Amino acid sequence: MRPIRPGDRGPAVTEIRTVLTGLDLLSKATGPHHDEFDAATERAVRAFQQSRGLSVDGRVGAETWRALDAARWRLGARTLYHAVPVPLTGEDVRSLQERLLEMGYDVGGADAVYGVRTSRAVAQFQREVGLAPDGTCGPHTMGALRRLGRKVVGGRPQWLRESDAIRQSGPTLVGRTVVIDPGHGGTDPGVVVADGPLRWTEADLVHDLANRLEGRLAASGVRVQLTRGPVPETCLPDIDRAQLANSLGADVFISLHADGHANPEAEGVATYHYGTDNGVTSATGERLAGLVQREIVARTGLRDCRTHAKAWELLRLTRMPAVRVEVGYLTSPSDRSRLVDPRFRDKLVEAIVAAVQRMYLPIERDVPTGSIDVSELRAAVAAGTVVD
């Protein structure tokens, strides 16, 4: 869909304003211009995007539209159950999942989708409090949830579950599946910068980076899948990219992007993982993001723009550790001069490979940032000896 932006008018704007008003982000629409995307509506949209961990641009694109639609529902306003083939989604589902996570139940993640794992977690809760374990969250189950506090204290249960799963899987990269997602593509080139007679596009640069990363990981014994080719006809939506990674049973998902800004002095690398403003996060995604960020900064000297929690669909809907890496600003002359250098892109790739390897090392066997020699990983695979 074309983003709805300031200055637009019509029924869609009226609907947006109605949802924002219900969330107390916008005063009740009055007067003859209730269908106008005015300055107050833009401020409300930005506030909504900020609160939901979305990109804050003041426009209502496809992802913000879906988030607004989900926000209509408050926990307890309807009965929740596992629907097939189209599951229930909404802010109420996410609130329920976060509540269950706080109590120590395994819903997989707070993805706002009432799937099988959420239904099983609800049934387990019902069984333990003496309700019929049907996996449906209705009035009686809501009453029990409100009466009870946390089930687990002294640590984050989801962190413990995810960390233990990583530890049990072993330290080697051989046989793992990594999905690499070169951002944009097709009709969406991403950031585009003219540099004299040259024209650099984000989509082309990150695809080249993805190809290099594919080669390094494959040489380390990893099965690699890219979400797109070099010249796709259309740009694959983020939801489809996440579903592809899930369908492949990927162990890790890495999305590659380059940033852009009106101010050419904006520069640096940033890494994102799934997380919300109330502290719910993907534990392993957060760890991977930190490792990727530190390895890139140490090996390339790019400005450290740190790691950040976001609720983008690309990170929320993937069922494995997932990160999005903004490898620099194409609009920055300094970053761009490095990004267009193939040798620099090789450094970026080695940093990401080292970070993925470190994620699987036990804490007691972790190594200092920047110390892993990626060529040794490849040599070990070629010689038939791997980390164990």
Coordinates of C-alpha atoms in Angstrom, one line a residue:
M1 CA 0.0 0.0 0.0
R2 CA 1.1 3.6 -0.6
P3 CA 1.9 5.2 2.7
I4 CA -0.7 7.6 4.1
R5 CA 1.0 10.8 5.0
P6 CA 0.4 14.4 6.1
G7 CA -1.9 16.2 3.8
D8 CA -3.9 13.1 2.7
R9 CA -7.6 13.0 3.2
G10 CA -10.3 10.2 3.0
P11 CA -11.9 7.3 4.8
A12 CA -8.6 5.7 5.6
V13 CA -7.5 8.8 7.5
T14 CA -10.7 8.9 9.4
E15 CA -10.1 5.3 10.5
I16 CA -6.6 6.1 11.5
R17 CA -7.8 9.0 13.6
T18 CA -10.5 6.9 15.2
V19 CA -7.9 4.3 16.4
L20 CA -5.5 7.0 17.7
T21 CA -8.4 8.7 19.5
G22 CA -9.3 5.4 21.2
L23 CA -5.7 5.1 22.3
D24 CA -5.8 8.6 23.8
L25 CA -3.1 9.8 21.4
L26 CA -5.5 12.2 19.6
S27 CA -8.3 14.3 20.9
K28 CA -11.7 13.4 19.5
A29 CA -12.1 14.4 15.9
T30 CA -14.4 17.4 15.5
G31 CA -15.3 19.8 12.7
P32 CA -15.5 19.3 8.9
H33 CA -11.9 18.1 8.5
H34 CA -12.0 14.9 10.6
D35 CA -10.7 13.0 7.5
E36 CA -7.6 15.1 7.1
F37 CA -4.1 13.9 8.0
D38 CA -3.1 17.1 9.8
A39 CA -0.2 18.0 12.1
A40 CA -1.9 16.6 15.2
T41 CA -2.5 13.3 13.4
E42 CA 1.1 13.1 12.4
R43 CA 2.2 13.7 16.0
A44 CA -0.1 11.0 17.2
V45 CA 1.2 8.6 14.6
R46 CA 4.7 9.3 15.6
A47 CA 3.9 8.7 19.3
F48 CA 2.2 5.4 18.3
Q49 CA 5.1 4.3 16.3
Q50 CA 7.5 5.1 19.1
S51 CA 5.4 3.2 21.7
R52 CA 5.2 0.1 19.4
G53 CA 8.9 0.0 18.5
L54 CA 8.3 0.8 14.8
S55 CA 10.2 3.2 12.6
V56 CA 9.1 6.7 13.5
D57 CA 8.4 8.6 10.3
G58 CA 4.9 10.0 10.9
R59 CA 3.5 8.1 7.9
V60 CA 1.1 5.1 7.9
G61 CA 2.6 2.4 5.7
A62 CA 1.7 -1.3 5.7
E63 CA 3.4 -2.2 8.9
T64 CA 2.1 0.8 10.9
W65 CA -1.4 0.1 9.5
R66 CA -1.3 -3.5 10.7
A67 CA -0.1 -2.3 14.1
L68 CA -2.9 0.2 14.3
D69 CA -5.5 -2.5 13.4
A70 CA -4.0 -4.8 16.1
A71 CA -4.2 -2.0 18.7
R72 CA -8.0 -1.9 18.5
W73 CA -8.1 -4.9 20.8
R74 CA -7.5 -4.7 24.6
L75 CA -6.9 -7.9 26.6
G76 CA -10.2 -9.2 27.9
A77 CA -12.3 -7.5 25.3
R78 CA -12.8 -10.8 23.4
T79 CA -12.3 -14.5 23.8
L80 CA -8.9 -15.6 22.4
Y81 CA -8.4 -19.1 20.9
H82 CA -6.3 -20.9 18.3
A83 CA -8.1 -20.3 15.0
V84 CA -7.2 -22.4 11.9
P85 CA -6.1 -21.5 9.3
V86 CA -6.0 -17.8 10.0
P87 CA -4.9 -17.2 13.7
L88 CA -6.2 -14.4 15.8
T89 CA -3.8 -11.4 16.0
G90 CA -3.8 -8.2 18.0
E91 CA -2.5 -6.2 20.8
D92 CA -4.6 -8.3 23.3
V93 CA -2.8 -11.4 22.1
R94 CA 0.6 -9.8 22.7
S95 CA -0.4 -8.6 26.1
L96 CA -1.5 -12.1 27.0
Q97 CA 1.8 -13.6 25.7
E98 CA 3.8 -11.1 27.7
R99 CA 1.8 -11.9 30.9
L100 CA 2.4 -15.6 30.4
L101 CA 6.1 -15.0 29.8
E102 CA 6.3 -13.1 33.0
M103 CA 4.8 -16.0 34.8
G104 CA 7.3 -18.5 33.3
Y105 CA 5.2 -20.1 30.6
D106 CA 6.7 -20.8 27.2
V107 CA 4.7 -19.1 24.4
G108 CA 7.8 -19.0 22.2
G109 CA 7.7 -15.2 21.8
A110 CA 5.4 -12.2 22.1
D111 CA 4.6 -12.1 18.4
A112 CA 0.9 -11.1 18.8
V113 CA -0.2 -14.3 17.0
Y114 CA -2.4 -16.7 18.9
G115 CA -0.7 -19.9 17.6
V116 CA -0.2 -23.4 18.9
R117 CA 2.5 -22.6 21.5
T118 CA 0.3 -19.8 23.0
S119 CA -2.7 -22.1 23.1
R120 CA -0.6 -24.8 24.8
A121 CA 0.8 -22.3 27.4
V122 CA -2.8 -21.1 28.2
A123 CA -3.9 -24.7 28.6
Q124 CA -1.0 -25.4 30.9
F125 CA -1.9 -22.3 33.0
Q126 CA -5.5 -23.4 33.1
R127 CA -4.6 -26.9 34.3
E128 CA -2.5 -25.5 37.1
V129 CA -5.2 -23.2 38.4
G130 CA -8.0 -25.8 38.2
L131 CA -9.7 -24.6 35.0
A132 CA -10.6 -26.8 32.0
P133 CA -7.5 -26.8 29.9
D134 CA -9.0 -25.9 26.5
G135 CA -6.3 -23.4 25.5
T136 CA -9.0 -20.7 25.1
C137 CA -8.6 -17.4 27.0
G138 CA -12.1 -16.3 28.1
P139 CA -13.5 -14.5 31.2
H140 CA -12.6 -17.3 33.7
T141 CA -9.0 -17.5 32.5
M142 CA -8.7 -13.8 32.5
G143 CA -10.0 -13.7 36.1
A144 CA -7.3 -16.2 37.1
L145 CA -4.6 -14.3 35.4
R146 CA -5.5 -11.1 37.2
R147 CA -5.5 -12.8 40.5
L148 CA -2.0 -14.4 40.2
G149 CA 1.4 -12.8 40.2
R150 CA 4.7 -13.9 38.7
K151 CA 5.3 -17.6 38.8
V152 CA 9.1 -17.4 38.3
V153 CA 11.4 -15.0 40.2
G154 CA 15.1 -14.5 40.3
G155 CA 15.7 -14.5 36.5
R156 CA 14.1 -14.2 33.1
P157 CA 12.5 -17.6 32.3
Q158 CA 12.5 -16.9 28.5
W159 CA 16.2 -16.0 28.7
L160 CA 17.0 -19.3 30.5
R161 CA 15.0 -21.3 28.0
E162 CA 16.6 -19.7 24.9
S163 CA 20.1 -19.8 26.4
D164 CA 19.8 -23.4 27.3
A165 CA 18.6 -24.3 23.8
I166 CA 21.7 -22.6 22.4
R167 CA 24.0 -24.4 24.8
Q168 CA 22.4 -27.8 24.1
S169 CA 22.9 -27.3 20.4
G170 CA 26.7 -27.2 20.7
P171 CA 29.4 -24.7 19.6
T172 CA 30.0 -25.7 16.0
L173 CA 28.6 -23.9 13.0
V174 CA 28.6 -27.0 10.8
G175 CA 25.2 -28.0 9.7
R176 CA 23.4 -24.9 10.9
T177 CA 21.0 -23.0 8.7
V178 CA 21.4 -19.2 8.3
V179 CA 19.0 -17.1 6.4
I180 CA 20.6 -13.9 5.0
D181 CA 18.2 -11.1 4.1
P182 CA 19.5 -8.4 1.7
G183 CA 17.1 -5.6 2.3
H184 CA 14.9 -3.9 -0.3
G185 CA 15.3 -5.0 -4.0
G186 CA 13.1 -5.0 -7.0
T187 CA 10.9 -1.9 -7.2
D188 CA 12.4 -0.7 -3.9
P189 CA 16.1 0.3 -4.2
G190 CA 16.3 1.6 -0.6
V191 CA 18.7 4.5 -0.1
V192 CA 20.0 5.9 -3.4
V193 CA 23.0 8.3 -3.6
A194 CA 24.6 10.0 -6.6
D195 CA 28.3 10.3 -6.2
G196 CA 29.7 12.2 -9.2
P197 CA 29.1 10.0 -12.2
L198 CA 28.3 7.0 -10.0
R199 CA 25.0 6.0 -8.4
W200 CA 25.0 3.8 -5.3
T201 CA 21.9 2.0 -4.1
E202 CA 21.4 0.3 -0.8
A203 CA 19.8 -2.8 -2.5
D204 CA 22.8 -3.5 -4.7
L205 CA 25.4 -3.0 -1.9
V206 CA 23.7 -5.2 0.7
H207 CA 23.1 -7.9 -1.9
D208 CA 26.8 -8.0 -2.7
L209 CA 27.4 -8.0 1.1
A210 CA 25.0 -10.9 1.4
N211 CA 26.8 -12.9 -1.3
R212 CA 30.1 -12.4 0.4
L213 CA 28.6 -13.5 3.8
E214 CA 27.0 -16.5 2.1
G215 CA 30.4 -17.6 0.9
R216 CA 32.1 -17.2 4.2
L217 CA 29.4 -19.0 6.1
A218 CA 29.2 -21.8 3.6
A219 CA 33.0 -22.3 3.9
S220 CA 32.4 -22.7 7.6
G221 CA 30.0 -25.6 7.1
V222 CA 26.8 -23.5 7.3
R223 CA 23.7 -24.0 5.1
V224 CA 22.8 -20.6 3.7
Q225 CA 19.7 -19.2 2.1
L226 CA 19.2 -15.7 0.7
T227 CA 15.7 -14.2 0.7
R228 CA 16.2 -12.7 -2.7
G229 CA 18.4 -12.6 -5.8
P230 CA 20.3 -9.6 -7.3
V231 CA 17.4 -8.3 -9.5
P232 CA 14.0 -9.5 -8.2
E233 CA 10.9 -8.2 -10.0
T234 CA 9.3 -7.1 -6.8
C235 CA 10.3 -6.3 -3.2
L236 CA 9.4 -9.1 -0.9
P237 CA 7.4 -7.9 2.1
D238 CA 9.0 -8.3 5.5
I239 CA 6.3 -10.7 6.6
D240 CA 7.1 -13.0 3.7
R241 CA 10.8 -12.8 4.5
A242 CA 10.1 -13.9 8.1
Q243 CA 7.9 -16.7 7.0
L244 CA 10.6 -17.9 4.6
A245 CA 13.1 -18.1 7.5
N246 CA 10.5 -19.9 9.6
S247 CA 9.7 -22.4 6.9
L248 CA 13.3 -23.3 6.4
G249 CA 13.8 -23.9 10.2
A250 CA 16.6 -21.4 10.2
D251 CA 18.9 -21.2 13.3
V252 CA 19.8 -17.6 12.7
F253 CA 18.3 -14.7 10.6
I254 CA 20.4 -11.7 9.5
S255 CA 18.9 -8.8 7.7
L256 CA 21.4 -6.4 6.0
H257 CA 20.6 -2.7 5.3
A258 CA 22.4 0.6 4.8
D259 CA 21.0 3.7 6.4
G260 CA 20.4 7.2 5.1
H261 CA 19.8 10.7 6.5
A262 CA 19.3 14.2 5.3
N263 CA 22.3 15.3 7.4
P264 CA 25.4 14.0 5.7
E265 CA 27.2 14.0 9.0
A266 CA 25.1 11.1 10.3
E267 CA 27.3 8.0 10.3
G268 CA 27.9 4.7 12.0
V269 CA 26.6 1.1 12.4
A270 CA 23.6 0.0 14.4
T271 CA 22.1 -3.4 15.1
Y272 CA 18.5 -4.2 16.0
H273 CA 16.8 -7.1 17.8
Y274 CA 13.2 -7.8 18.8
G275 CA 12.0 -6.1 21.9
T276 CA 9.2 -3.9 23.2
D277 CA 9.1 -0.8 25.4
N278 CA 8.0 -2.8 28.4
G279 CA 11.1 -5.0 28.5
V280 CA 10.0 -8.1 26.6
T281 CA 12.8 -9.1 24.3
S282 CA 14.3 -12.0 22.3
A283 CA 17.1 -13.0 24.7
T284 CA 19.2 -14.7 22.0
G285 CA 18.4 -12.0 19.5
E286 CA 19.6 -9.4 21.9
R287 CA 22.9 -11.4 22.5
L288 CA 23.5 -11.8 18.8
A289 CA 22.9 -8.1 18.2
G290 CA 25.4 -7.2 20.8
L291 CA 28.0 -9.6 19.4
V292 CA 27.5 -8.4 15.8
Q293 CA 27.7 -4.7 16.9
R294 CA 30.9 -5.1 18.9
E295 CA 32.6 -7.2 16.2
I296 CA 31.8 -4.8 13.4
V297 CA 32.9 -1.7 15.5
A298 CA 36.2 -3.5 16.5
R299 CA 37.1 -4.7 13.1
T300 CA 36.1 -1.7 10.9
G301 CA 36.3 1.4 13.1
L302 CA 32.7 2.5 12.2
R303 CA 31.0 4.8 14.7
D304 CA 29.2 2.8 17.3
C305 CA 25.5 3.6 17.2
R306 CA 24.8 0.8 19.6
T307 CA 22.1 -1.9 19.6
H308 CA 18.3 -1.2 19.9
A309 CA 15.1 -3.1 20.5
K310 CA 12.5 -2.9 17.8
A311 CA 9.1 -4.6 17.2
W312 CA 9.4 -4.6 13.4
E313 CA 7.6 -7.6 11.9
L314 CA 10.8 -8.8 10.4
L315 CA 12.2 -9.3 14.0
R316 CA 8.9 -10.1 15.8
L317 CA 7.6 -12.9 13.5
T318 CA 10.9 -14.8 13.1
R319 CA 11.2 -17.8 15.4
M320 CA 15.0 -17.8 15.6
P321 CA 17.6 -15.3 16.8
A322 CA 17.2 -12.5 14.3
V323 CA 19.0 -9.2 13.8
R324 CA 18.8 -6.3 11.4
V325 CA 22.2 -4.6 10.8
E326 CA 22.5 -1.1 9.4
V327 CA 26.0 -1.3 8.2
G328 CA 26.6 2.4 7.7
Y329 CA 25.1 5.5 6.1
L330 CA 25.2 5.7 2.4
T331 CA 24.5 9.4 2.7
S332 CA 27.7 9.9 4.8
P333 CA 30.7 10.6 2.5
S334 CA 32.9 8.9 5.1
D335 CA 30.8 5.7 5.5
R336 CA 30.1 5.6 1.8
S337 CA 33.8 5.7 0.8
R338 CA 34.3 2.6 3.0
L339 CA 31.1 0.7 2.0
V340 CA 31.9 0.9 -1.7
D341 CA 35.3 -0.7 -1.1
P342 CA 35.1 -4.5 -1.6
R343 CA 37.9 -5.0 1.0
F344 CA 35.9 -3.2 3.6
R345 CA 32.8 -5.3 2.9
D346 CA 35.0 -8.3 3.5
K347 CA 35.8 -6.9 7.0
L348 CA 32.1 -6.5 7.7
V349 CA 31.4 -10.1 6.6
E350 CA 34.2 -11.5 8.8
A351 CA 32.8 -9.6 11.8
I352 CA 29.3 -11.1 11.3
V353 CA 30.7 -14.6 10.9
A354 CA 32.8 -14.2 14.1
A355 CA 29.7 -12.9 15.9
V356 CA 27.6 -15.9 14.8
Q357 CA 30.3 -18.3 16.0
R358 CA 30.6 -16.5 19.4
M359 CA 26.9 -16.8 20.0
Y360 CA 27.2 -20.6 20.1
L361 CA 30.3 -20.7 22.3
P362 CA 29.6 -21.4 26.0
I363 CA 30.1 -18.3 28.1
E364 CA 33.1 -19.8 29.8
R365 CA 34.7 -20.4 26.4
D366 CA 33.9 -17.0 24.8
V367 CA 36.8 -15.1 23.4
P368 CA 37.6 -11.3 23.2
T369 CA 36.0 -9.2 20.6
G370 CA 37.9 -9.1 17.3
S371 CA 40.1 -12.2 18.2
I372 CA 38.4 -14.9 16.1
D373 CA 40.2 -15.6 12.8
V374 CA 37.5 -16.5 10.4
S375 CA 40.0 -18.2 8.0
E376 CA 40.8 -20.7 10.8
L377 CA 37.1 -21.7 10.9
R378 CA 37.2 -22.4 7.2
A379 CA 40.5 -24.3 7.5
A380 CA 39.1 -26.4 10.3
V381 CA 36.1 -27.4 8.2
A382 CA 38.3 -28.2 5.2
A383 CA 40.6 -30.3 7.4
G384 CA 37.6 -32.1 8.9
T385 CA 38.1 -30.8 12.4
V386 CA 35.6 -28.5 13.9
V387 CA 35.0 -26.7 17.3
D388 CA 33.4 -29.1 19.8

